Amino acid sequence: MDEKPYHFIKEVIKKKPLNKRALLLKIAAIAAAAVAAGIIAAFVFVKMVPVAEELVGTESPPPVSIPSDDTPESETTPTPEPTQEVQQTETPTPEPTQEAESEGTISLEDYREVYQEMLAVAETPKRALVTVIGITSQMDYFNQNYENQQQISGLIVADNGQDLFVLTEYRVVENVERIQVTFFDGTMVDAIYQRHDGNTGLTILRVGREDVDETTLENIEVAPLGNSYSVSQGEPVLALGSPIGYSDSVAYGVVTSVTNKISTLDTEYNLLTTDILGSSDGSGILVNLDGEIVGIIAQSYSTSENKNIVTGLAISQIKELIERLSNDEAQAYIGIRGQDVTAEISERTGIPKGVLVTSVQADSPAMLSGIKEYDVIVRVGDTEVSTIREYFNSLKELTPGQTVTVAAMRMGAEGYVEVTFDVTVGEI
C-alpha cells in the first residue's frame, strides 16, 4: 500500500496581552496598603511604648554629666605690682631653741605614718580603679588555638543607673574579640566598647550594672575627679593603677611641671609631669592628698628622653571629653595643629593674632578645603578666635557634615591678607 501523508493541525499558544493599567493599579494598591500598615504600626508603637515602660517600670537612663572646672583667674589676670606706699619691714627671726630643734626632728615612725596616711587617702580612688583586659584568639605553630591577652588600668568615671562607664586607653581594646573588666575585689565581667578619641587615645567602655554582683556594686566607687587647675609645682601626688607596669601598684612623688602642653588635632592639652619613675607602658591615675584624681597617666606623651617618668593628662581639660565619649557623641573636626599667636608674639614677629597652623592632617577637611601650614585662623563661622582653646570651643557648636566658613590670614607678596575657606566638617 502506498504511504499517504497525514497532516495534523498545528496550534500556537499565545500569552494573554499584559494589561499595564491593571498592573499599575495593583502595585499602587499594594504600596498604599504597605504605607497604611506602616503608619498604623508607627502610631501603635508611639502610643504603646510609654504604656509598656510604665508597666515594666523601665525608662531611658539619663545622659552622663560631668561638671567642668573653670579656669582660675590667676592664670589670666596678672598679679598687680606693689605700690611705693607699701613699706617692707624686717621681722627678726628668733633663733631656734634646743627644744624646737628636737620637736622638728622626724623619726622613722613619723616617716612611716606619713606614708600610711598618704596610702589611706588613696582608698577611695583605688575602689574606682579596674583592670581592663583585651582578648584575641590566635593560632600557634601547632595549629592550637590560644588566647592572647593584654591588660591596662581603667577608671570608673560615671554611673547612669543602668551602666558603669570605664575610661581606659584604646590601644589595649583595639581590634580585640572580647573585653573584660576586673574590679578591685577580683570580680570579672564583660565590657562593651562605646567610643574612643583618636587625639588622646582614650576610650570609654560600658559595663551593665545587671552583670555585676550586688556586693561589688555596693563597694565600688565612681572616681572622684578633682580640679587639676589647682595643682601647683612641687605638690605631692600618688600614682595608682599600673604606673610601674603591673596592676595594683602605688608610687609617691611630686609634680615637677604643670605648664607642658601637647598639641593634638584642633586642640591642645596640659600635662602634669612628675618625678615618679615608672614604666613606658604604665597606666593609671594621679591622685592629690585630698584623694581626688587630678591626672590620667598617659606615657605616650612623655618625652623620648623621659619615657620612664610618669606623665598624666590634666583631668580638668578632659572632663568634657569623658562626658562626650560616655554619651557616644561625635566630635566635629577640621584637622589642624595650631599654636597661639599672642599680642606679644604678634608685636615681635608681625604675625597676626590668632591660631597659627603648624601642620595640617593629611586628607583632613582642612587640607581638602585649602588651609595650609602657616595660615593664621582668625574666625570660624561667626566666631572670632584668637587662641587654640577658643578655636576648639567653636568646633563644639558644629556637627559632622556641616559646612562652615573659616577665615585665615595668609602671607602674600604684600603682607598678610584674609582668605576664606568653605570647610565640610568631619568626625574624629
PDB file of C-alpha atoms in Angstrom, residues 19-247:
ATOM      1  CA  ASN A  19      -2.655  44.865  30.943  1.00  0.00           C
ATOM      2  CA  LYS A  20      -0.283  47.585  32.122  1.00  0.00           C
ATOM      3  CA  ARG A  21      -3.040  49.657  33.613  1.00  0.00           C
ATOM      4  CA  ALA A  22      -4.266  46.829  35.795  1.00  0.00           C
ATOM      5  CA  LEU A  23      -0.702  46.037  36.866  1.00  0.00           C
ATOM      6  CA  LEU A  24      -0.021  49.635  37.881  1.00  0.00           C
ATOM      7  CA  LEU A  25      -3.265  49.751  39.833  1.00  0.00           C
ATOM      8  CA  LYS A  26      -2.299  46.550  41.661  1.00  0.00           C
ATOM      9  CA  ILE A  27       1.178  47.896  42.515  1.00  0.00           C
ATOM     10  CA  ALA A  28      -0.333  51.165  43.727  1.00  0.00           C
ATOM     11  CA  ALA A  29      -2.819  49.285  45.903  1.00  0.00           C
ATOM     12  CA  ILE A  30      -0.041  47.173  47.469  1.00  0.00           C
ATOM     13  CA  ALA A  31       2.119  50.276  48.113  1.00  0.00           C
ATOM     14  CA  ALA A  32      -0.824  52.125  49.653  1.00  0.00           C
ATOM     15  CA  ALA A  33      -1.579  49.164  51.889  1.00  0.00           C
ATOM     16  CA  ALA A  34       2.088  48.994  52.985  1.00  0.00           C
ATOM     17  CA  VAL A  35       2.153  52.721  53.755  1.00  0.00           C
ATOM     18  CA  ALA A  36      -1.076  52.464  55.711  1.00  0.00           C
ATOM     19  CA  ALA A  37       0.269  49.479  57.659  1.00  0.00           C
ATOM     20  CA  GLY A  38       3.474  51.405  58.425  1.00  0.00           C
ATOM     21  CA  ILE A  39       1.565  54.441  59.658  1.00  0.00           C
ATOM     22  CA  ILE A  40      -0.660  52.282  61.844  1.00  0.00           C
ATOM     23  CA  ALA A  41       2.380  50.396  63.233  1.00  0.00           C
ATOM     24  CA  ALA A  42       4.222  53.651  63.986  1.00  0.00           C
ATOM     25  CA  PHE A  43       1.147  55.109  65.698  1.00  0.00           C
ATOM     26  CA  VAL A  44       0.671  51.982  67.803  1.00  0.00           C
ATOM     27  CA  PHE A  45       4.405  51.944  68.690  1.00  0.00           C
ATOM     28  CA  VAL A  46       4.405  55.579  69.806  1.00  0.00           C
ATOM     29  CA  LYS A  47       1.290  55.056  71.901  1.00  0.00           C
ATOM     30  CA  MET A  48       2.274  51.732  73.402  1.00  0.00           C
ATOM     31  CA  VAL A  49       5.940  52.385  74.330  1.00  0.00           C
ATOM     32  CA  PRO A  50       5.115  54.744  77.236  1.00  0.00           C
ATOM     33  CA  VAL A  51       2.469  52.308  78.432  1.00  0.00           C
ATOM     34  CA  ALA A  52       4.915  49.405  78.226  1.00  0.00           C
ATOM     35  CA  GLU A  53       7.604  51.383  80.033  1.00  0.00           C
ATOM     36  CA  GLU A  54       5.130  52.287  82.766  1.00  0.00           C
ATOM     37  CA  LEU A  55       4.041  48.652  83.165  1.00  0.00           C
ATOM     38  CA  VAL A  56       7.562  47.254  83.101  1.00  0.00           C
ATOM     39  CA  GLY A  57       8.973  50.136  85.085  1.00  0.00           C
ATOM     40  CA  THR A  58      11.874  50.936  82.718  1.00  0.00           C
ATOM     41  CA  GLU A  59      12.834  54.210  81.154  1.00  0.00           C
ATOM     42  CA  SER A  60      15.792  55.595  79.252  1.00  0.00           C
ATOM     43  CA  PRO A  61      18.718  56.334  81.595  1.00  0.00           C
ATOM     44  CA  PRO A  62      19.811  59.960  81.869  1.00  0.00           C
ATOM     45  CA  PRO A  63      22.895  61.032  79.920  1.00  0.00           C
ATOM     46  CA  VAL A  64      26.231  61.178  81.697  1.00  0.00           C
ATOM     47  CA  SER A  65      27.036  64.648  83.048  1.00  0.00           C
ATOM     48  CA  ILE A  66      30.468  65.592  84.392  1.00  0.00           C
ATOM     49  CA  PRO A  67      30.767  69.146  85.761  1.00  0.00           C
ATOM     50  CA  SER A  68      33.584  71.125  84.176  1.00  0.00           C
ATOM     51  CA  ASP A  69      36.132  73.262  86.022  1.00  0.00           C
ATOM     52  CA  ASP A  70      36.556  76.973  85.448  1.00  0.00           C
ATOM     53  CA  THR A  71      39.990  78.245  84.570  1.00  0.00           C
ATOM     54  CA  PRO A  72      41.417  80.068  87.599  1.00  0.00           C
ATOM     55  CA  GLU A  73      41.537  83.831  87.292  1.00  0.00           C
ATOM     56  CA  SER A  74      45.162  83.718  88.381  1.00  0.00           C
ATOM     57  CA  GLU A  75      46.054  82.235  85.002  1.00  0.00           C
ATOM     58  CA  THR A  76      44.545  85.127  83.098  1.00  0.00           C
ATOM     59  CA  THR A  77      44.749  88.073  85.481  1.00  0.00           C
ATOM     60  CA  PRO A  78      48.238  89.437  86.130  1.00  0.00           C
ATOM     61  CA  THR A  79      49.231  89.971  89.728  1.00  0.00           C
ATOM     62  CA  PRO A  80      49.421  93.733  90.479  1.00  0.00           C
ATOM     63  CA  GLU A  81      52.810  95.061  91.432  1.00  0.00           C
ATOM     64  CA  PRO A  82      53.148  96.567  94.927  1.00  0.00           C
ATOM     65  CA  THR A  83      52.922 100.343  95.151  1.00  0.00           C
ATOM     66  CA  GLN A  84      55.564 102.584  96.656  1.00  0.00           C
ATOM     67  CA  GLU A  85      53.387 103.207  99.728  1.00  0.00           C
ATOM     68  CA  VAL A  86      53.993  99.671 100.902  1.00  0.00           C
ATOM     69  CA  GLN A  87      56.963  99.633 103.230  1.00  0.00           C
ATOM     70  CA  GLN A  88      58.802  96.457 103.881  1.00  0.00           C
ATOM     71  CA  THR A  89      59.890  95.889 107.436  1.00  0.00           C
ATOM     72  CA  GLU A  90      62.249  93.218 108.534  1.00  0.00           C
ATOM     73  CA  THR A  91      60.988  90.993 111.282  1.00  0.00           C
ATOM     74  CA  PRO A  92      63.759  89.495 113.342  1.00  0.00           C
ATOM     75  CA  THR A  93      63.774  85.725 113.119  1.00  0.00           C
ATOM     76  CA  PRO A  94      64.041  84.135 116.535  1.00  0.00           C
ATOM     77  CA  GLU A  95      66.879  81.710 116.916  1.00  0.00           C
ATOM     78  CA  PRO A  96      65.664  78.148 117.257  1.00  0.00           C
ATOM     79  CA  THR A  97      65.939  76.753 120.741  1.00  0.00           C
ATOM     80  CA  GLN A  98      67.141  73.294 121.528  1.00  0.00           C
ATOM     81  CA  GLU A  99      63.560  72.260 122.339  1.00  0.00           C
ATOM     82  CA  ALA A 100      62.285  73.477 118.956  1.00  0.00           C
ATOM     83  CA  GLU A 101      65.043  71.617 117.170  1.00  0.00           C
ATOM     84  CA  SER A 102      64.103  68.404 118.902  1.00  0.00           C
ATOM     85  CA  GLU A 103      60.441  68.917 118.041  1.00  0.00           C
ATOM     86  CA  GLY A 104      61.306  69.400 114.351  1.00  0.00           C
ATOM     87  CA  THR A 105      63.149  66.104 114.110  1.00  0.00           C
ATOM     88  CA  ILE A 106      61.263  63.460 112.118  1.00  0.00           C
ATOM     89  CA  SER A 107      61.688  59.943 113.407  1.00  0.00           C
ATOM     90  CA  LEU A 108      61.384  56.772 111.346  1.00  0.00           C
ATOM     91  CA  GLU A 109      57.981  56.178 112.922  1.00  0.00           C
ATOM     92  CA  ASP A 110      56.815  59.651 111.822  1.00  0.00           C
ATOM     93  CA  TYR A 111      58.094  58.875 108.351  1.00  0.00           C
ATOM     94  CA  ARG A 112      56.129  55.623 108.335  1.00  0.00           C
ATOM     95  CA  GLU A 113      52.951  57.351 109.481  1.00  0.00           C
ATOM     96  CA  VAL A 114      53.210  59.949 106.704  1.00  0.00           C
ATOM     97  CA  TYR A 115      53.218  57.254 104.037  1.00  0.00           C
ATOM     98  CA  GLN A 116      50.431  55.342 105.735  1.00  0.00           C
ATOM     99  CA  GLU A 117      48.297  58.475 105.769  1.00  0.00           C
ATOM    100  CA  MET A 118      49.022  59.056 102.086  1.00  0.00           C
ATOM    101  CA  LEU A 119      48.051  55.489 101.297  1.00  0.00           C
ATOM    102  CA  ALA A 120      44.819  55.894 103.267  1.00  0.00           C
ATOM    103  CA  VAL A 121      43.965  58.911 101.099  1.00  0.00           C
ATOM    104  CA  ALA A 122      44.085  56.626  98.050  1.00  0.00           C
ATOM    105  CA  GLU A 123      41.500  54.177  99.408  1.00  0.00           C
ATOM    106  CA  THR A 124      38.513  55.684  97.577  1.00  0.00           C
ATOM    107  CA  PRO A 125      40.279  56.166  94.210  1.00  0.00           C
ATOM    108  CA  LYS A 126      41.534  52.552  94.394  1.00  0.00           C
ATOM    109  CA  ARG A 127      37.927  51.336  94.557  1.00  0.00           C
ATOM    110  CA  ALA A 128      37.264  53.193  91.294  1.00  0.00           C
ATOM    111  CA  LEU A 129      40.182  51.517  89.525  1.00  0.00           C
ATOM    112  CA  VAL A 130      39.701  48.436  87.348  1.00  0.00           C
ATOM    113  CA  THR A 131      41.889  46.249  85.168  1.00  0.00           C
ATOM    114  CA  VAL A 132      40.855  46.138  81.506  1.00  0.00           C
ATOM    115  CA  ILE A 133      41.763  43.011  79.537  1.00  0.00           C
ATOM    116  CA  GLY A 134      41.642  42.810  75.740  1.00  0.00           C
ATOM    117  CA  ILE A 135      41.394  39.238  74.430  1.00  0.00           C
ATOM    118  CA  THR A 136      42.086  37.923  70.926  1.00  0.00           C
ATOM    119  CA  SER A 137      42.244  34.325  69.670  1.00  0.00           C
ATOM    120  CA  GLN A 138      45.381  33.222  67.802  1.00  0.00           C
ATOM    121  CA  MET A 139      46.928  30.023  66.433  1.00  0.00           C
ATOM    122  CA  ASP A 140      50.338  28.717  67.450  1.00  0.00           C
ATOM    123  CA  TYR A 141      52.842  26.749  65.350  1.00  0.00           C
ATOM    124  CA  PHE A 142      50.989  23.517  66.115  1.00  0.00           C
ATOM    125  CA  ASN A 143      47.635  24.957  64.953  1.00  0.00           C
ATOM    126  CA  GLN A 144      46.439  25.056  68.519  1.00  0.00           C
ATOM    127  CA  ASN A 145      44.083  27.878  69.396  1.00  0.00           C
ATOM    128  CA  TYR A 146      45.062  30.079  72.331  1.00  0.00           C
ATOM    129  CA  GLU A 147      44.025  33.437  73.747  1.00  0.00           C
ATOM    130  CA  ASN A 148      46.317  36.447  73.659  1.00  0.00           C
ATOM    131  CA  GLN A 149      45.592  38.886  76.476  1.00  0.00           C
ATOM    132  CA  GLN A 150      46.712  42.446  77.066  1.00  0.00           C
ATOM    133  CA  GLN A 151      45.768  44.436  80.128  1.00  0.00           C
ATOM    134  CA  ILE A 152      45.804  48.010  81.316  1.00  0.00           C
ATOM    135  CA  SER A 153      44.319  50.111  84.096  1.00  0.00           C
ATOM    136  CA  GLY A 154      40.862  51.645  83.775  1.00  0.00           C
ATOM    137  CA  LEU A 155      38.780  54.052  85.829  1.00  0.00           C
ATOM    138  CA  ILE A 156      35.050  54.079  86.628  1.00  0.00           C
ATOM    139  CA  VAL A 157      34.112  57.651  85.717  1.00  0.00           C
ATOM    140  CA  ALA A 158      30.307  57.557  85.638  1.00  0.00           C
ATOM    141  CA  ASP A 159      27.210  55.561  86.582  1.00  0.00           C
ATOM    142  CA  ASN A 160      23.871  56.431  84.990  1.00  0.00           C
ATOM    143  CA  GLY A 161      21.878  53.817  86.878  1.00  0.00           C
ATOM    144  CA  GLN A 162      21.987  51.337  84.021  1.00  0.00           C
ATOM    145  CA  ASP A 163      25.659  51.139  83.025  1.00  0.00           C
ATOM    146  CA  LEU A 164      29.052  51.802  84.539  1.00  0.00           C
ATOM    147  CA  PHE A 165      31.381  53.773  82.280  1.00  0.00           C
ATOM    148  CA  VAL A 166      35.078  52.919  82.334  1.00  0.00           C
ATOM    149  CA  LEU A 167      37.792  55.214  80.998  1.00  0.00           C
ATOM    150  CA  THR A 168      40.898  53.492  79.635  1.00  0.00           C
ATOM    151  CA  GLU A 169      43.358  53.558  76.728  1.00  0.00           C
ATOM    152  CA  TYR A 170      42.223  52.425  73.282  1.00  0.00           C
ATOM    153  CA  ARG A 171      45.470  50.621  72.420  1.00  0.00           C
ATOM    154  CA  VAL A 172      44.541  47.576  74.504  1.00  0.00           C
ATOM    155  CA  VAL A 173      40.947  47.133  73.275  1.00  0.00           C
ATOM    156  CA  GLU A 174      41.532  47.944  69.610  1.00  0.00           C
ATOM    157  CA  ASN A 175      40.576  45.069  67.279  1.00  0.00           C
ATOM    158  CA  VAL A 176      40.017  42.603  70.115  1.00  0.00           C
ATOM    159  CA  GLU A 177      37.372  39.894  70.193  1.00  0.00           C
ATOM    160  CA  ARG A 178      36.436  40.279  73.827  1.00  0.00           C
ATOM    161  CA  ILE A 179      36.859  42.864  76.575  1.00  0.00           C
ATOM    162  CA  GLN A 180      36.821  42.011  80.256  1.00  0.00           C
ATOM    163  CA  VAL A 181      36.935  44.274  83.292  1.00  0.00           C
ATOM    164  CA  THR A 182      38.221  43.176  86.700  1.00  0.00           C
ATOM    165  CA  PHE A 183      37.074  45.248  89.678  1.00  0.00           C
ATOM    166  CA  PHE A 184      39.159  45.938  92.777  1.00  0.00           C
ATOM    167  CA  ASP A 185      37.666  42.908  94.584  1.00  0.00           C
ATOM    168  CA  GLY A 186      38.572  40.485  91.785  1.00  0.00           C
ATOM    169  CA  THR A 187      35.095  40.291  90.222  1.00  0.00           C
ATOM    170  CA  MET A 188      35.355  39.951  86.430  1.00  0.00           C
ATOM    171  CA  VAL A 189      32.673  40.890  83.866  1.00  0.00           C
ATOM    172  CA  ASP A 190      32.483  41.523  80.128  1.00  0.00           C
ATOM    173  CA  ALA A 191      32.529  45.093  78.856  1.00  0.00           C
ATOM    174  CA  ILE A 192      31.315  46.731  75.649  1.00  0.00           C
ATOM    175  CA  TYR A 193      33.266  49.266  73.605  1.00  0.00           C
ATOM    176  CA  GLN A 194      31.481  52.634  73.479  1.00  0.00           C
ATOM    177  CA  ARG A 195      33.601  55.217  71.631  1.00  0.00           C
ATOM    178  CA  HIS A 196      37.208  56.372  71.524  1.00  0.00           C
ATOM    179  CA  ASP A 197      39.061  59.610  70.871  1.00  0.00           C
ATOM    180  CA  GLY A 198      41.824  59.446  68.275  1.00  0.00           C
ATOM    181  CA  ASN A 199      43.521  62.540  69.685  1.00  0.00           C
ATOM    182  CA  THR A 200      44.228  61.373  73.208  1.00  0.00           C
ATOM    183  CA  GLY A 201      43.981  57.627  72.664  1.00  0.00           C
ATOM    184  CA  LEU A 202      41.341  57.400  75.398  1.00  0.00           C
ATOM    185  CA  THR A 203      38.223  55.283  75.145  1.00  0.00           C
ATOM    186  CA  ILE A 204      35.069  54.558  77.137  1.00  0.00           C
ATOM    187  CA  LEU A 205      33.758  51.055  77.856  1.00  0.00           C
ATOM    188  CA  ARG A 206      30.311  50.157  79.177  1.00  0.00           C
ATOM    189  CA  VAL A 207      29.553  47.559  81.832  1.00  0.00           C
ATOM    190  CA  GLY A 208      25.931  46.675  82.524  1.00  0.00           C
ATOM    191  CA  ARG A 209      25.045  47.006  86.194  1.00  0.00           C
ATOM    192  CA  GLU A 210      22.947  43.842  85.958  1.00  0.00           C
ATOM    193  CA  ASP A 211      26.144  41.896  85.167  1.00  0.00           C
ATOM    194  CA  VAL A 212      27.868  42.999  88.385  1.00  0.00           C
ATOM    195  CA  ASP A 213      27.346  41.337  91.757  1.00  0.00           C
ATOM    196  CA  GLU A 214      25.396  43.339  94.317  1.00  0.00           C
ATOM    197  CA  THR A 215      28.275  43.147  96.777  1.00  0.00           C
ATOM    198  CA  THR A 216      30.671  44.572  94.207  1.00  0.00           C
ATOM    199  CA  LEU A 217      28.245  47.352  93.282  1.00  0.00           C
ATOM    200  CA  GLU A 218      27.973  48.351  96.918  1.00  0.00           C
ATOM    201  CA  ASN A 219      31.731  48.611  97.382  1.00  0.00           C
ATOM    202  CA  ILE A 220      33.000  50.142  94.133  1.00  0.00           C
ATOM    203  CA  GLU A 221      33.292  53.903  93.783  1.00  0.00           C
ATOM    204  CA  VAL A 222      32.791  56.326  90.932  1.00  0.00           C
ATOM    205  CA  ALA A 223      36.064  58.193  90.535  1.00  0.00           C
ATOM    206  CA  PRO A 224      36.271  61.470  92.490  1.00  0.00           C
ATOM    207  CA  LEU A 225      37.508  63.752  89.711  1.00  0.00           C
ATOM    208  CA  GLY A 226      39.354  66.767  91.103  1.00  0.00           C
ATOM    209  CA  ASN A 227      40.416  70.135  89.714  1.00  0.00           C
ATOM    210  CA  SER A 228      43.803  69.968  88.025  1.00  0.00           C
ATOM    211  CA  TYR A 229      43.865  73.764  87.627  1.00  0.00           C
ATOM    212  CA  SER A 230      44.624  73.965  91.347  1.00  0.00           C
ATOM    213  CA  VAL A 231      47.647  71.656  91.104  1.00  0.00           C
ATOM    214  CA  SER A 232      50.904  73.504  91.576  1.00  0.00           C
ATOM    215  CA  GLN A 233      54.538  72.684  91.037  1.00  0.00           C
ATOM    216  CA  GLY A 234      56.022  70.705  93.919  1.00  0.00           C
ATOM    217  CA  GLU A 235      52.673  69.305  95.101  1.00  0.00           C
ATOM    218  CA  PRO A 236      52.816  65.700  96.387  1.00  0.00           C
ATOM    219  CA  VAL A 237      50.855  63.135  94.378  1.00  0.00           C
ATOM    220  CA  LEU A 238      50.298  59.382  94.292  1.00  0.00           C
ATOM    221  CA  ALA A 239      50.396  57.296  91.120  1.00  0.00           C
ATOM    222  CA  LEU A 240      47.890  54.428  91.312  1.00  0.00           C
ATOM    223  CA  GLY A 241      46.979  51.610  88.963  1.00  0.00           C
ATOM    224  CA  SER A 242      49.845  50.282  86.862  1.00  0.00           C
ATOM    225  CA  PRO A 243      52.379  53.138  86.785  1.00  0.00           C
ATOM    226  CA  ILE A 244      55.265  50.693  87.155  1.00  0.00           C
ATOM    227  CA  GLY A 245      53.832  48.214  84.660  1.00  0.00           C
ATOM    228  CA  TYR A 246      51.944  45.783  86.887  1.00  0.00           C
ATOM    229  CA  SER A 247      48.496  46.030  88.444  1.00  0.00           C
TER     230      SER A 247
END
